[in-house]
Amino acid sequence: AASSNYAVTYASANLAVTQRAITITADTLSRTYGDANPALTWQVTSGSLVNNDSLSGSLATSATGTSNVGNYAVTQGTLAASSNYAVTFAGANLAVTQRAITVTADTLSRVYGDANPALTWQVTSGSLVNNDSLTGSLTTSAAGTSNVGSYAITQGTLAASSNYAVTYASANLSVTQRAITVTADALSRIYGDANPALTWQVTSGSLVNNDSLSGSLATSATGTSNVGSYAITQGTLAASSNYAVTYASANLAVTQRAITVTADTLSRVYGDANPALTWQVTSGALVNNDSLSGSLATSATGASNVGSYAVTQGTLAASANYAVTYASANLAVTQRAITITADAKSRIYGDANPALTWQVTSGALVNNDSLSGSLATSATGTSNVGSYAVTQGTLAASSNYAVTYANANLTVMPRQVIVTALDASRNFGQPDPALAYLISGQGLVNGDQITGALAREAGESVGSYAILQGSLALSANYLMSYQPGRFTIGALPPSIPIGQLASLTAPAPAMAGAGGAAVLDGLMENAAAITCRRQPPGDLTCP
């Protein structure tokens, strides 16, 4: 406008607003393989945006997250300005670069003799993307037989695709000692025996690679060691340095030595002292010059009756190194042998038997023992002359004796009888009187009688004739001694009255043995038979 001083006439025209020329230049970009594309940026490298204008849309590239390393064009894509601008686009590249990763081998260890573990690794810097993986494997020089030590784990063939820049960080495989537990076998042996081989077992872990232990276990026990428990120590037993040995000890038990002590079966005679009670080791044996102490025992004494008496162990014992089994036996007290010999005896027929006596002729009675009972014989007072056995009868010893009886005889001897013929006479021409005799000596017993009759020498003239024994006899129980008399034939005398005969006396003949009557038989006077007996003290009476 002009001031009011002017009358302005306006003749219009056009102002042409033309496109503003700008050059958009894509920024050269890069990213790591696998990463997302960075924002595709650009610069207005010529001209400028004005009036707070901005571009719309975006640049574009064919690169994706899986695109390999390389250069990818950054195109204008949908990037545009309003029609107020004449846009010139200057492209650039998006460089996909290798993805840096650090592969670090895992530090590993294994036991000597084991197989190598899988050689593993970690991506310790960067990462694998797009499901990529490494190929190949790590390597190490360690083998199953490698000694304990540290062995490098090298990259070997382990690799990634060219999309990665791999940095390898090595590690070591440690071969460690193989742990084994060597356990001594619990052993035992009998006292006095040699030690058994000290053996062992690998009870945990194992020996490998044909390795073996060297050396041997040890114990303080010897052949003379007493019963007890003795530690089995490791001694010199060892493995190579590839092993960590844990030793589990055990014991060697020295056990009692079993012996059987058997008492000897013994015997002795009743009344004797006991023999030494002896024994034998019938099973097992005493060793190390050991001996038993003490002695066996029995209840039998010198006065013990015949029988069987146990021989007990008494105080007989071995040391605690022995397990003693005692086998008992018996001491047999046997009968004492004695021989009883009857005394030979004799007596006269008709007499009482003498006491039947005896002697112990072999052996002896002991312990104040005596025999009981008595001998016997079949001979009685009426037994005939002869020999009669003296038998044992009831004579006996106790059952402690074995009695042998030696018999003898009781001899019954003839009884000595003296028959004395009495002198007789008659006158010539008269008949002979009965011839009489006197019995003297030991006399007749048991009602025995003399048999037979006297006789005289033949002749009838006046004179003297011997009175002979004739048939006069006694049994064999008598030994008769005959004393002859005289028979006289004289001239005829005058008659003698019978009453005067009472004054006749006959001489008393000597008598042997006990009293008795001498018998005068057969005295004839004037043919009258008169029997006279002499009565003590010698008077001759004729009834």
Coordinates of C-alpha atoms in Angstrom, one line a residue:
A1 CA 0.0 0.0 0.0
A2 CA 0.9 3.7 -0.4
S3 CA 0.0 6.4 1.7
S4 CA -3.2 8.2 1.1
N5 CA -1.4 10.3 -1.1
Y6 CA -1.5 7.7 -3.6
A7 CA -4.1 6.1 -5.8
V8 CA -2.7 2.8 -6.3
T9 CA -3.7 0.7 -9.2
Y10 CA -2.4 -2.8 -8.8
A11 CA -1.6 -4.9 -11.9
S12 CA -1.0 -8.5 -10.6
A13 CA 1.5 -10.9 -11.8
N14 CA 2.7 -14.5 -10.6
L15 CA 5.4 -15.7 -8.4
A16 CA 6.5 -19.1 -9.5
V17 CA 7.5 -21.3 -6.5
T18 CA 9.6 -24.0 -8.1
Q19 CA 10.7 -27.3 -6.6
R20 CA 13.5 -27.1 -4.2
A21 CA 16.3 -29.3 -5.4
I22 CA 17.7 -31.5 -2.7
T23 CA 20.1 -34.4 -2.9
I24 CA 19.5 -37.2 -0.4
T25 CA 22.6 -39.4 0.1
A26 CA 22.2 -42.7 1.9
D27 CA 24.6 -43.2 4.8
T28 CA 27.1 -45.9 4.2
L29 CA 26.3 -48.4 7.0
S30 CA 27.6 -51.7 8.4
R31 CA 26.4 -54.2 10.8
T32 CA 27.6 -57.5 12.1
Y33 CA 26.4 -60.7 10.5
G34 CA 23.3 -61.8 12.3
D35 CA 22.4 -58.5 13.8
A36 CA 19.3 -56.6 12.8
N37 CA 19.8 -54.0 10.0
P38 CA 20.6 -50.6 11.5
A39 CA 18.3 -47.8 10.7
L40 CA 18.9 -46.9 7.1
T41 CA 19.8 -43.2 7.4
W42 CA 20.5 -40.5 5.0
Q43 CA 21.7 -37.0 4.8
V44 CA 20.5 -34.1 2.7
T45 CA 23.8 -33.5 1.1
S46 CA 22.7 -30.8 -1.3
G47 CA 19.8 -28.4 -0.7
S48 CA 17.9 -28.6 2.4
L49 CA 14.5 -29.2 3.7
V50 CA 12.7 -26.1 4.7
N51 CA 9.6 -25.1 6.4
N52 CA 10.0 -28.0 8.7
D53 CA 9.4 -30.3 5.9
S54 CA 10.5 -33.8 6.3
L55 CA 10.9 -36.8 4.1
S56 CA 8.5 -39.6 4.3
G57 CA 9.1 -43.3 3.8
S58 CA 12.3 -45.1 4.3
L59 CA 15.3 -46.4 2.5
A60 CA 15.5 -50.1 1.7
T61 CA 18.1 -52.8 1.4
S62 CA 18.0 -56.5 0.4
A63 CA 20.1 -57.4 3.5
T64 CA 18.3 -59.4 6.2
G65 CA 19.4 -60.8 9.5
T66 CA 20.5 -64.0 7.8
S67 CA 22.3 -62.3 5.0
N68 CA 25.9 -63.4 4.7
V69 CA 28.8 -61.1 5.1
G70 CA 28.9 -58.7 2.1
N71 CA 27.8 -55.3 0.8
Y72 CA 24.2 -54.7 0.3
A73 CA 22.9 -51.6 -1.7
V74 CA 20.9 -49.2 0.3
T75 CA 18.1 -48.1 -2.1
Q76 CA 15.8 -45.1 -1.9
G77 CA 13.0 -47.4 -1.0
T78 CA 9.9 -45.4 -0.2
L79 CA 11.9 -42.4 0.9
A80 CA 10.4 -39.3 -0.7
A81 CA 9.8 -35.6 -0.3
S82 CA 6.8 -33.6 -1.1
S83 CA 6.3 -32.4 -4.6
N84 CA 7.9 -29.2 -3.4
Y85 CA 11.2 -30.9 -3.8
A86 CA 13.1 -32.3 -6.7
V87 CA 14.9 -35.2 -4.9
T88 CA 18.2 -36.6 -6.2
F89 CA 19.0 -39.9 -4.4
A90 CA 22.6 -40.9 -4.0
G91 CA 22.7 -44.6 -2.8
A92 CA 25.2 -46.3 -0.5
N93 CA 25.9 -49.8 0.9
L94 CA 25.1 -51.6 4.0
A95 CA 28.2 -53.7 4.8
V96 CA 27.4 -57.0 6.7
T97 CA 30.7 -57.8 8.5
Q98 CA 31.9 -61.0 10.2
R99 CA 30.5 -61.6 13.5
A100 CA 33.3 -61.8 16.0
I101 CA 33.0 -64.7 18.4
T102 CA 35.4 -66.0 20.9
V103 CA 35.3 -69.8 21.3
T104 CA 36.8 -70.8 24.6
A105 CA 37.6 -74.5 25.2
D106 CA 36.1 -75.8 28.4
T107 CA 38.7 -76.7 31.0
L108 CA 38.2 -80.4 31.5
S109 CA 39.5 -83.1 33.6
R110 CA 39.3 -86.8 33.6
V111 CA 40.6 -89.6 35.6
Y112 CA 43.7 -91.5 34.5
G113 CA 42.7 -94.4 32.4
D114 CA 39.3 -93.1 31.5
A115 CA 38.4 -92.1 27.9
N116 CA 38.7 -88.4 27.2
P117 CA 35.5 -86.6 27.8
A118 CA 33.9 -84.7 25.0
L119 CA 36.0 -81.7 24.3
T120 CA 33.5 -78.9 24.7
W121 CA 33.6 -75.2 24.3
Q122 CA 31.7 -72.1 25.0
V123 CA 31.1 -69.0 22.8
T124 CA 32.4 -66.7 25.5
S125 CA 32.2 -63.6 23.4
G126 CA 29.8 -62.9 20.6
S127 CA 27.3 -65.5 19.7
L128 CA 26.2 -67.8 17.0
V129 CA 23.1 -66.6 15.2
N130 CA 20.7 -67.9 12.7
N131 CA 20.9 -71.4 14.1
D132 CA 24.5 -71.5 12.9
S133 CA 26.8 -73.9 14.5
L134 CA 30.5 -74.7 14.5
T135 CA 31.8 -77.6 12.7
G136 CA 34.7 -79.9 13.5
S137 CA 36.1 -80.6 17.0
L138 CA 38.7 -79.7 19.4
T139 CA 41.7 -82.0 19.9
T140 CA 44.1 -82.9 22.6
S141 CA 47.2 -85.1 22.7
A142 CA 45.9 -86.9 25.9
A143 CA 45.1 -90.6 25.3
G144 CA 43.6 -93.2 27.7
T145 CA 47.1 -94.3 28.7
S146 CA 48.4 -90.8 29.2
N147 CA 49.8 -90.2 32.6
V148 CA 48.5 -87.8 35.1
G149 CA 49.2 -84.3 33.9
S150 CA 47.9 -81.3 32.0
Y151 CA 47.2 -81.6 28.3
A152 CA 46.4 -78.6 26.0
I153 CA 43.0 -78.6 24.2
T154 CA 43.7 -77.2 20.8
Q155 CA 41.2 -75.8 18.2
G156 CA 41.7 -78.8 16.1
T157 CA 39.1 -78.6 13.2
L158 CA 36.6 -76.5 15.1
A159 CA 35.5 -73.7 12.8
A160 CA 32.6 -71.4 12.0
S161 CA 31.4 -70.2 8.6
S162 CA 33.0 -67.2 6.9
N163 CA 30.3 -65.1 8.5
Y164 CA 32.2 -65.3 11.8
A165 CA 35.6 -64.0 12.9
V166 CA 36.5 -66.7 15.4
T167 CA 39.0 -66.1 18.2
Y168 CA 40.0 -69.4 19.9
A169 CA 40.9 -69.4 23.6
S170 CA 42.5 -72.7 24.5
A171 CA 42.2 -74.6 27.8
N172 CA 43.6 -77.8 29.3
L173 CA 42.4 -81.3 29.9
S174 CA 43.7 -82.4 33.3
V175 CA 44.4 -86.1 33.7
T176 CA 43.9 -86.6 37.4
Q177 CA 44.9 -89.5 39.6
R178 CA 42.6 -92.5 39.4
A179 CA 41.1 -93.0 42.9
I180 CA 41.2 -96.5 44.0
T181 CA 40.5 -98.0 47.4
V182 CA 42.6 -101.0 48.2
T183 CA 41.0 -103.0 50.9
A184 CA 43.0 -105.6 52.8
D185 CA 41.2 -108.9 53.0
A186 CA 40.3 -109.8 56.6
L187 CA 42.2 -113.0 57.2
S188 CA 42.6 -115.5 59.9
R189 CA 45.0 -118.2 60.8
I190 CA 45.5 -120.7 63.6
Y191 CA 48.0 -119.9 66.3
G192 CA 51.3 -121.4 65.4
D193 CA 50.7 -121.6 61.6
A194 CA 52.5 -119.4 59.1
N195 CA 50.8 -116.2 58.1
P196 CA 48.6 -116.6 55.0
A197 CA 49.4 -114.5 52.0
L198 CA 48.2 -111.0 52.8
T199 CA 45.7 -110.3 50.0
W200 CA 43.7 -107.3 49.0
Q201 CA 41.0 -106.2 46.7
V202 CA 40.4 -103.0 44.7
T203 CA 37.0 -102.3 46.3
S204 CA 36.5 -98.9 44.7
G205 CA 37.8 -97.7 41.4
S206 CA 39.9 -100.1 39.3
L207 CA 43.4 -100.6 37.9
V208 CA 43.6 -99.8 34.2
N209 CA 46.0 -100.1 31.3
N210 CA 47.3 -103.4 32.7
D211 CA 48.7 -101.5 35.6
S212 CA 49.3 -103.4 38.8
L213 CA 50.3 -102.7 42.4
S214 CA 53.8 -103.3 43.6
G215 CA 55.0 -104.2 47.0
S216 CA 53.1 -106.1 49.7
L217 CA 51.0 -105.6 52.8
A218 CA 52.5 -106.2 56.2
T219 CA 51.5 -107.3 59.7
S220 CA 53.3 -107.6 63.0
A221 CA 51.9 -111.1 63.5
T222 CA 54.4 -114.0 63.4
G223 CA 54.2 -117.7 63.9
T224 CA 54.6 -117.3 67.6
S225 CA 52.2 -114.4 68.0
N226 CA 49.5 -115.1 70.6
V227 CA 45.8 -115.3 69.8
G228 CA 44.5 -111.9 69.0
S229 CA 43.8 -109.4 66.2
Y230 CA 46.8 -108.0 64.3
A231 CA 46.4 -105.0 61.9
I232 CA 47.3 -105.6 58.3
T233 CA 49.0 -102.4 57.2
Q234 CA 49.7 -101.1 53.8
G235 CA 53.4 -102.0 54.0
T236 CA 55.1 -101.3 50.7
L237 CA 52.0 -101.9 48.7
A238 CA 51.7 -99.0 46.2
A239 CA 50.5 -97.9 42.8
S240 CA 52.1 -95.6 40.3
S241 CA 51.6 -91.8 40.6
N242 CA 48.7 -92.2 38.3
Y243 CA 46.6 -93.4 41.2
A244 CA 45.4 -91.9 44.4
V245 CA 45.4 -94.9 46.7
T246 CA 43.1 -95.0 49.7
Y247 CA 44.1 -98.0 51.9
A248 CA 41.4 -99.6 54.0
S249 CA 43.1 -101.8 56.6
A250 CA 41.8 -105.1 57.9
N251 CA 43.0 -107.5 60.6
L252 CA 44.6 -110.8 60.7
A253 CA 42.9 -112.8 63.4
V254 CA 45.1 -115.3 65.1
T255 CA 42.6 -117.9 66.3
Q256 CA 43.0 -120.6 68.9
R257 CA 44.6 -123.8 67.8
A258 CA 42.2 -126.6 68.3
I259 CA 43.7 -129.7 70.0
T260 CA 42.0 -132.7 71.4
V261 CA 43.6 -134.1 74.5
T262 CA 42.6 -137.7 75.1
A263 CA 43.2 -139.3 78.4
D264 CA 44.9 -142.7 78.2
T265 CA 42.7 -145.6 79.3
L266 CA 44.5 -147.0 82.3
S267 CA 44.0 -149.8 84.7
R268 CA 45.5 -150.8 88.0
V269 CA 44.9 -153.5 90.5
Y270 CA 42.7 -152.9 93.5
G271 CA 44.8 -151.7 96.4
D272 CA 47.7 -150.4 94.2
A273 CA 48.5 -146.7 93.9
N274 CA 47.1 -145.0 90.9
P275 CA 49.3 -145.0 87.9
A276 CA 50.5 -141.7 86.4
L277 CA 47.4 -140.3 84.6
T278 CA 48.7 -139.8 81.1
W279 CA 47.3 -138.3 77.9
Q280 CA 47.9 -137.9 74.2
V281 CA 47.2 -135.0 71.9
T282 CA 45.1 -137.0 69.4
S283 CA 44.0 -134.1 67.2
G284 CA 45.9 -131.0 66.4
A285 CA 49.3 -130.4 67.8
L286 CA 51.2 -128.3 70.3
V287 CA 53.5 -125.8 68.6
N288 CA 56.2 -123.3 69.5
N289 CA 57.5 -125.6 72.2
D290 CA 54.3 -125.1 74.1
S291 CA 53.3 -127.6 76.7
L292 CA 50.2 -128.3 78.8
S293 CA 50.2 -127.5 82.5
G294 CA 48.4 -129.1 85.3
S295 CA 47.4 -132.7 85.5
L296 CA 44.4 -135.0 85.0
A297 CA 42.4 -136.2 88.0
T298 CA 40.4 -139.2 89.1
S299 CA 38.3 -139.9 92.2
A300 CA 39.9 -143.3 92.5
T301 CA 42.1 -143.9 95.5
G302 CA 44.0 -146.9 96.8
A303 CA 41.0 -147.9 98.7
S304 CA 38.5 -147.6 95.8
N305 CA 36.6 -150.7 94.9
V306 CA 36.8 -152.5 91.7
G307 CA 35.1 -150.5 89.0
S308 CA 35.6 -147.8 86.4
Y309 CA 36.6 -144.3 87.5
A310 CA 36.5 -141.4 85.1
V311 CA 39.8 -139.7 84.4
T312 CA 38.8 -136.0 84.3
Q313 CA 40.6 -133.0 82.9
G314 CA 41.5 -131.9 86.4
T315 CA 43.8 -128.9 86.1
L316 CA 45.3 -129.9 82.8
A317 CA 45.2 -126.9 80.6
A318 CA 46.9 -125.1 77.7
S319 CA 47.5 -121.4 77.2
A320 CA 44.8 -119.2 75.8
N321 CA 46.3 -119.9 72.4
Y322 CA 44.6 -123.2 72.3
A323 CA 41.0 -124.4 72.2
V324 CA 41.2 -127.7 74.1
T325 CA 38.7 -130.4 73.7
Y326 CA 39.1 -133.0 76.4
A327 CA 38.2 -136.6 75.6
S328 CA 37.9 -138.4 78.9
A329 CA 38.8 -142.0 79.6
N330 CA 38.5 -144.4 82.5
L331 CA 40.8 -145.8 85.1
A332 CA 39.8 -149.3 85.6
V333 CA 40.4 -150.7 89.0
T334 CA 40.6 -154.4 88.4
Q335 CA 40.3 -157.3 90.8
R336 CA 43.4 -158.1 92.8
A337 CA 44.5 -161.6 92.0
I338 CA 45.1 -163.7 95.0
T339 CA 45.6 -167.4 95.3
I340 CA 44.2 -169.0 98.4
T341 CA 45.7 -172.4 99.0
A342 CA 44.0 -174.7 101.5
D343 CA 46.3 -176.3 104.0
A344 CA 46.6 -180.1 103.7
K345 CA 45.1 -181.7 106.8
S346 CA 44.8 -185.1 108.3
R347 CA 42.9 -186.7 111.1
I348 CA 42.2 -190.2 112.5
Y349 CA 39.1 -192.0 111.4
G350 CA 36.3 -191.2 113.8
D351 CA 37.9 -188.0 115.1
A352 CA 36.3 -184.6 114.5
N353 CA 37.6 -182.6 111.5
P354 CA 40.4 -180.3 112.3
A355 CA 40.0 -176.6 111.6
L356 CA 40.3 -176.1 107.8
T357 CA 42.9 -173.4 107.3
W358 CA 44.4 -171.7 104.3
Q359 CA 47.2 -169.4 103.2
V360 CA 47.3 -166.5 100.7
T361 CA 50.1 -168.0 98.6
S362 CA 50.0 -165.5 95.8
G363 CA 49.1 -161.8 95.9
A364 CA 48.0 -160.3 99.1
L365 CA 45.0 -158.8 100.9
V366 CA 45.1 -155.0 101.2
N367 CA 43.3 -152.2 102.9
N368 CA 42.8 -154.4 106.0
D369 CA 40.5 -156.6 103.9
S370 CA 39.9 -160.1 105.1
L371 CA 38.2 -163.2 103.7
S372 CA 34.8 -164.3 104.9
G373 CA 33.3 -167.7 105.1
S374 CA 35.1 -171.0 105.5
L375 CA 36.5 -173.9 103.7
A376 CA 34.5 -177.1 103.4
T377 CA 35.0 -180.8 103.1
S378 CA 32.6 -183.7 102.6
A379 CA 34.4 -185.6 105.3
T380 CA 32.5 -186.2 108.5
G381 CA 33.3 -188.1 111.7
T382 CA 31.9 -191.3 110.1
S383 CA 33.8 -190.9 106.8
N384 CA 35.9 -193.8 105.8
V385 CA 39.7 -193.7 105.6
G386 CA 40.6 -191.8 102.4
S387 CA 41.4 -188.5 100.9
Y388 CA 38.7 -185.9 101.0
A389 CA 39.0 -182.6 99.0
V390 CA 39.0 -179.4 101.0
T391 CA 36.8 -177.2 98.9
Q392 CA 36.5 -173.5 98.9
G393 CA 33.2 -173.7 100.6
T394 CA 31.9 -170.3 101.5
L395 CA 35.4 -168.8 101.8
A396 CA 35.4 -165.7 99.7
A397 CA 36.9 -162.2 99.3
S398 CA 35.0 -159.1 98.3
S399 CA 34.4 -158.4 94.7
N400 CA 37.7 -156.5 94.7
Y401 CA 39.6 -159.7 94.5
A402 CA 39.9 -162.4 91.8
V403 CA 40.3 -165.4 93.9
T404 CA 42.0 -168.5 92.6
Y405 CA 41.5 -171.4 94.9
A406 CA 44.1 -174.1 95.2
N407 CA 42.5 -177.0 97.0
A408 CA 44.1 -179.6 99.3
N409 CA 43.0 -182.8 100.9
L410 CA 41.9 -183.8 104.3
T411 CA 43.3 -187.3 104.7
V412 CA 41.3 -189.6 107.0
M413 CA 43.9 -192.0 108.3
P414 CA 43.2 -195.4 109.8
R415 CA 42.5 -195.6 113.5
Q416 CA 45.2 -197.4 115.4
V417 CA 43.7 -200.3 117.3
I418 CA 45.7 -202.8 119.3
V419 CA 44.0 -206.2 119.7
T420 CA 45.5 -208.2 122.5
A421 CA 44.5 -211.8 122.8
L422 CA 43.9 -212.8 126.3
D423 CA 45.7 -215.9 127.5
A424 CA 43.3 -218.8 127.9
S425 CA 43.6 -222.3 129.2
R426 CA 41.7 -225.5 129.8
N427 CA 42.3 -228.8 131.2
F428 CA 43.1 -231.7 129.2
G429 CA 40.1 -233.3 127.7
Q430 CA 37.8 -230.4 128.1
P431 CA 36.6 -228.3 125.2
D432 CA 38.3 -225.0 124.2
P433 CA 36.9 -221.9 125.9
A434 CA 36.0 -218.9 123.8
L435 CA 39.1 -217.0 122.9
A436 CA 38.8 -213.4 124.2
Y437 CA 40.8 -210.3 123.5
L438 CA 41.2 -206.8 124.7
I439 CA 40.9 -203.7 122.4
S440 CA 43.3 -200.9 123.2
G441 CA 45.0 -198.1 121.3
Q442 CA 42.6 -195.5 119.8
G443 CA 39.6 -197.8 120.2
L444 CA 36.6 -198.4 118.0
V445 CA 34.2 -195.6 117.0
N446 CA 31.0 -195.1 115.2
G447 CA 29.6 -198.4 116.5
D448 CA 32.1 -200.4 114.4
Q449 CA 32.7 -204.0 115.5
I450 CA 35.5 -206.4 115.0
T451 CA 34.4 -209.3 112.8
G452 CA 35.7 -212.9 112.8
A453 CA 37.3 -214.8 115.7
L454 CA 40.6 -215.7 117.1
A455 CA 42.1 -219.1 116.5
R456 CA 44.8 -221.1 118.2
E457 CA 47.5 -223.4 117.1
A458 CA 46.2 -226.9 116.6
G459 CA 47.0 -229.5 119.3
E460 CA 45.3 -231.3 122.1
S461 CA 48.2 -232.4 124.2
V462 CA 48.9 -230.7 127.5
G463 CA 51.1 -227.7 126.6
S464 CA 51.2 -224.1 125.4
Y465 CA 49.7 -223.0 122.1
A466 CA 49.8 -219.6 120.4
I467 CA 46.5 -217.8 120.1
L468 CA 46.4 -216.6 116.5
Q469 CA 44.5 -213.7 114.9
G470 CA 42.5 -216.1 113.0
S471 CA 39.7 -214.4 111.1
L472 CA 39.6 -211.5 113.4
A473 CA 39.4 -208.3 111.3
L474 CA 38.4 -204.6 111.3
S475 CA 37.3 -202.5 108.3
A476 CA 39.9 -200.6 106.3
N477 CA 39.2 -197.6 108.6
Y478 CA 41.4 -199.2 111.2
L479 CA 45.0 -200.2 111.3
M480 CA 44.9 -203.2 113.6
S481 CA 48.0 -204.3 115.5
Y482 CA 47.6 -207.8 116.9
Q483 CA 49.2 -209.0 120.1
P484 CA 49.0 -212.9 120.3
G485 CA 48.2 -214.7 123.5
R486 CA 48.9 -218.2 124.8
F487 CA 46.5 -221.0 125.1
T488 CA 47.5 -223.6 127.7
I489 CA 46.1 -227.2 128.0
G490 CA 46.8 -228.4 131.5
A491 CA 46.0 -231.4 133.6
L492 CA 42.5 -231.7 135.0
P493 CA 42.2 -229.5 138.1
P494 CA 39.6 -229.9 140.8
S495 CA 36.3 -228.2 140.1
I496 CA 36.0 -224.4 140.9
P497 CA 32.6 -223.2 142.1
I498 CA 31.2 -220.6 139.8
G499 CA 30.6 -218.2 142.7
Q500 CA 34.4 -217.9 143.1
L501 CA 34.7 -216.3 139.7
A502 CA 33.5 -213.0 141.1
S503 CA 36.8 -212.6 142.8
L504 CA 38.8 -212.9 139.6
T505 CA 40.4 -209.8 138.3
A506 CA 41.8 -209.2 134.9
P507 CA 44.7 -206.9 134.5
A508 CA 43.7 -203.5 133.0
P509 CA 45.4 -203.3 129.6
A510 CA 46.9 -199.9 128.5
M511 CA 44.3 -198.0 126.6
A512 CA 45.0 -195.5 123.8
G513 CA 42.8 -192.6 123.3
A514 CA 39.6 -191.8 125.2
G515 CA 38.2 -194.1 128.0
G516 CA 36.1 -197.1 127.1
A517 CA 35.6 -200.7 128.1
A518 CA 38.0 -203.4 127.2
V519 CA 35.8 -206.3 126.3
L520 CA 36.5 -209.8 127.4
D521 CA 34.4 -212.2 125.5
G522 CA 34.2 -215.9 125.4
L523 CA 35.6 -216.8 128.8
M524 CA 34.5 -220.4 129.4
E525 CA 34.8 -222.1 132.7
N526 CA 33.5 -225.7 133.1
A527 CA 31.7 -225.2 129.8
A528 CA 29.6 -222.3 131.3
A529 CA 29.5 -219.2 129.1
I530 CA 30.3 -216.2 131.1
T531 CA 30.6 -212.6 129.7
C532 CA 32.6 -210.2 131.8
R533 CA 33.2 -206.5 131.3
R534 CA 35.8 -204.5 133.0
Q535 CA 34.4 -201.4 134.4
P536 CA 36.6 -198.5 135.6
P537 CA 38.6 -198.5 137.7
G538 CA 39.4 -202.0 136.7
D539 CA 37.2 -204.3 138.7
L540 CA 36.1 -207.3 136.7
T541 CA 32.5 -208.1 137.4
C542 CA 30.5 -210.9 135.8
P543 CA 26.8 -210.8 136.1

